[in-house]
Tab-separated table of C-alpha atoms in Angstrom:
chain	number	residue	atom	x	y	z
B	282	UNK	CA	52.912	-14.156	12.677
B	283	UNK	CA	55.920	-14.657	14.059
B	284	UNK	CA	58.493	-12.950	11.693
B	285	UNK	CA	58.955	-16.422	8.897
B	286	UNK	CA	56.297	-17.018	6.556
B	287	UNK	CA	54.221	-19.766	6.813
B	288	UNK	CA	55.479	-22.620	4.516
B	289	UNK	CA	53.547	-24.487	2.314
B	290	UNK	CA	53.231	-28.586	2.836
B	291	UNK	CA	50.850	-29.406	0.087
B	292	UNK	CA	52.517	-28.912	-3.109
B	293	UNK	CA	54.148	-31.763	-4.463
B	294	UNK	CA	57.495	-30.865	-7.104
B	295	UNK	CA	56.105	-29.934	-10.465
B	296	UNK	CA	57.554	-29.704	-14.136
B	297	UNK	CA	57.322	-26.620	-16.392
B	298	UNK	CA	58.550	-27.321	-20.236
B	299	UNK	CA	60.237	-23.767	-20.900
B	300	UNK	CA	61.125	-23.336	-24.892
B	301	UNK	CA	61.120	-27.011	-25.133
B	302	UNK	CA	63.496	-27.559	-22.249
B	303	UNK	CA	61.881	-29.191	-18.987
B	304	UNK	CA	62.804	-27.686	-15.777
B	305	UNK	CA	62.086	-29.064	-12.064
B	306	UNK	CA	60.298	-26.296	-10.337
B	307	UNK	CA	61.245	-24.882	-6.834
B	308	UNK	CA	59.703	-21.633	-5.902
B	309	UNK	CA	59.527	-22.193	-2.577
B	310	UNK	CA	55.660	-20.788	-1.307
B	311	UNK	CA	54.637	-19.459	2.002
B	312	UNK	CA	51.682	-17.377	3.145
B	313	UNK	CA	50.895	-14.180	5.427
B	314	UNK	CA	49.024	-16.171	7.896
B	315	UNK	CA	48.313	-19.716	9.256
B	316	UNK	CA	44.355	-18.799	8.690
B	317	UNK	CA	45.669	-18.332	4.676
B	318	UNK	CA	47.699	-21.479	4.422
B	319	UNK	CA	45.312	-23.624	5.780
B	320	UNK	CA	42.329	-22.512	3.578
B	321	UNK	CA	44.557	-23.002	0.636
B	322	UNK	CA	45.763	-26.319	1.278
B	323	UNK	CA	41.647	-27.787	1.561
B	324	UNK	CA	40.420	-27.898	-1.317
B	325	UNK	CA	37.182	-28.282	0.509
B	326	UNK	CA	37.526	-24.998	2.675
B	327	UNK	CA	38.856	-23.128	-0.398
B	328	UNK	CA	35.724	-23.871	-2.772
B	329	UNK	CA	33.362	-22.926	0.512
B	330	UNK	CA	35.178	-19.509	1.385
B	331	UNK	CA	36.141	-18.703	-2.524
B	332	UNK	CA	33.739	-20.722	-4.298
B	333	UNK	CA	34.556	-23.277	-7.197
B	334	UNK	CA	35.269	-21.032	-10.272
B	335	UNK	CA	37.947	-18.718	-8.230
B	336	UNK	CA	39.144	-21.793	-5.994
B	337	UNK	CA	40.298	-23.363	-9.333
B	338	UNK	CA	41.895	-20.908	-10.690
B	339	UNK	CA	43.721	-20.043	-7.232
B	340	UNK	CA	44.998	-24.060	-7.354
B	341	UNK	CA	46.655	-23.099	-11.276
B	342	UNK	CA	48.169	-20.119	-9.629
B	343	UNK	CA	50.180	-21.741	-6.740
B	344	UNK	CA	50.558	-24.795	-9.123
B	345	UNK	CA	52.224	-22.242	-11.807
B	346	UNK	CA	54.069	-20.654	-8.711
B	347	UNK	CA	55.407	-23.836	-7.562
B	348	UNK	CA	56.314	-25.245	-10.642
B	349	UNK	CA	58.644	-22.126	-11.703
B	350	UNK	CA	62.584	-22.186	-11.033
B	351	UNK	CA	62.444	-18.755	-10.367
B	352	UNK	CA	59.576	-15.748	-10.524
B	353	UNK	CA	60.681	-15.246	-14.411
B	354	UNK	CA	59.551	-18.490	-15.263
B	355	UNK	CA	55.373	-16.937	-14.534
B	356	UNK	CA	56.228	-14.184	-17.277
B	357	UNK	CA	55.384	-17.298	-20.427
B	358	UNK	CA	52.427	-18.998	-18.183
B	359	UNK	CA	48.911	-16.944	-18.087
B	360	UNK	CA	47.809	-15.167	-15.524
B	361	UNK	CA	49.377	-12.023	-16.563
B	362	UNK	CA	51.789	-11.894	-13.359
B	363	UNK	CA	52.589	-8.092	-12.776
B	364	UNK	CA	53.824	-6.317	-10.058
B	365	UNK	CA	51.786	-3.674	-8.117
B	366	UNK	CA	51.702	-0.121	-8.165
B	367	UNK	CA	50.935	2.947	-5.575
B	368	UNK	CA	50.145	1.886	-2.284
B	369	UNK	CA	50.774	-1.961	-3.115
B	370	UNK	CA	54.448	-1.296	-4.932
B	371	UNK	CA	56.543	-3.898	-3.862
B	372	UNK	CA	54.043	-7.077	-4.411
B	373	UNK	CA	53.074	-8.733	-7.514
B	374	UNK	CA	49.571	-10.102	-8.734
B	375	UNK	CA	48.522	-12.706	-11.144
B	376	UNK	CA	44.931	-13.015	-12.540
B	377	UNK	CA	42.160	-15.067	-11.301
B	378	UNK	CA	38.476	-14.664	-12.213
B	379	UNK	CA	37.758	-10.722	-12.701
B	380	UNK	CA	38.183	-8.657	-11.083
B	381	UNK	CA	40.237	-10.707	-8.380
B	382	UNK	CA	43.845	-11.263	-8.257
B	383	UNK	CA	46.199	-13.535	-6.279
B	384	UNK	CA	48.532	-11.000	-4.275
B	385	UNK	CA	51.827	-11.918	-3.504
B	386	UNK	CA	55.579	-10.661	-2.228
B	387	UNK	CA	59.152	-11.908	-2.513
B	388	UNK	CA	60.413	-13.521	0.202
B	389	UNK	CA	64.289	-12.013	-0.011
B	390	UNK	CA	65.458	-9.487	2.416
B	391	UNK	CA	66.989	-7.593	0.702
B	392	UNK	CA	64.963	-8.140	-2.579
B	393	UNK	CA	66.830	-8.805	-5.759
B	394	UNK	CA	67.535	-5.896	-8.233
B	395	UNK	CA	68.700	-5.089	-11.219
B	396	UNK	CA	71.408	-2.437	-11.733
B	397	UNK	CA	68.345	0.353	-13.012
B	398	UNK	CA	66.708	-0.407	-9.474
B	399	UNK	CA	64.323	-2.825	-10.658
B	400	UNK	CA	63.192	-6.040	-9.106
B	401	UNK	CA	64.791	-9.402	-10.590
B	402	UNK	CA	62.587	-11.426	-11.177
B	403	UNK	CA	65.350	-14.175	-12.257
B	404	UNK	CA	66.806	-13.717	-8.965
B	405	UNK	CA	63.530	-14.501	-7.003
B	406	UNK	CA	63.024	-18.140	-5.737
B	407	UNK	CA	60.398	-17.421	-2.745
B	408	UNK	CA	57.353	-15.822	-2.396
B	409	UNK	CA	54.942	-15.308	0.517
B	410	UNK	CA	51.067	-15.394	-0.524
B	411	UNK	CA	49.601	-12.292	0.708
B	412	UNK	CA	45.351	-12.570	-0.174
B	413	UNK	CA	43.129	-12.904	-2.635
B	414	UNK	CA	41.940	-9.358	-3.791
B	415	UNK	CA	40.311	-6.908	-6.013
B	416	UNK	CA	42.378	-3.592	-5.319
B	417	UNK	CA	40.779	-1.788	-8.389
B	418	UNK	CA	36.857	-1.805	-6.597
């Protein structure tokens, strides 16, 4: 890769109704690699490599992802996004089909944080798809 994450041409401009209030998402997506991006934007590709049960459920994860204002917005939407632990600190997950998990990292340098050293999540408006995994197995 050549230092800028891969951007992401297939999503078109979604709507999220937050606490009644309808908001124009713009998380902007990119991914690790060009081999990533383009198995995630064919559909066809995706259900071959990941199958149709976890391909699905990848396509509600970038659609939540795209659709949020900001990473905060995935905190109300399922998929349990969470961010990583131990050798993975510094990326977040959400859930697909267990055990797997869409992996993930903000796109900020430097990342957004709150004054106890946490990551701000209301503060984070790209993301950079890393894999599909299951890092418990």
């Amino acid at each position: 890769m050549n230092g800028h994450p891969q951007r992401d041409l297939w999503y078109n401009e979604l709507t999220l109704s937050v606490n009644g209030m309808v908001r124009v998402g713009h998380l902007d997506i990119g991914f690790e690699s060009d081999k990533l991006r383009d198995e995630f934007n064919n559909q066809k590709l995706l259900i071959r490599r990941r199958g149709q049960r976890r391909a699905k459920k990848i396509r509600q994860r970038l659609d939540d992802l795209r659709a949020a204002s900001t990473l905060e917005d995935m905190r109300i939407l399922p998929g349990r996004c969470h961010e990583l632990k131990g050798n993975l600190k510094g990326m977040l997950a959400v859930d697909l089909d267990h055990p797997y998990r869409l992996v993930f990292k903000p796109a900020h340098d430097p990342l957004p944080r709150k004054p106890d050293g946490g990551l701000d999540w209301k503060l984070i408006t790209a993301v950079v798809i890393i894999d599909v995994e299951d890092y418990h197995g």
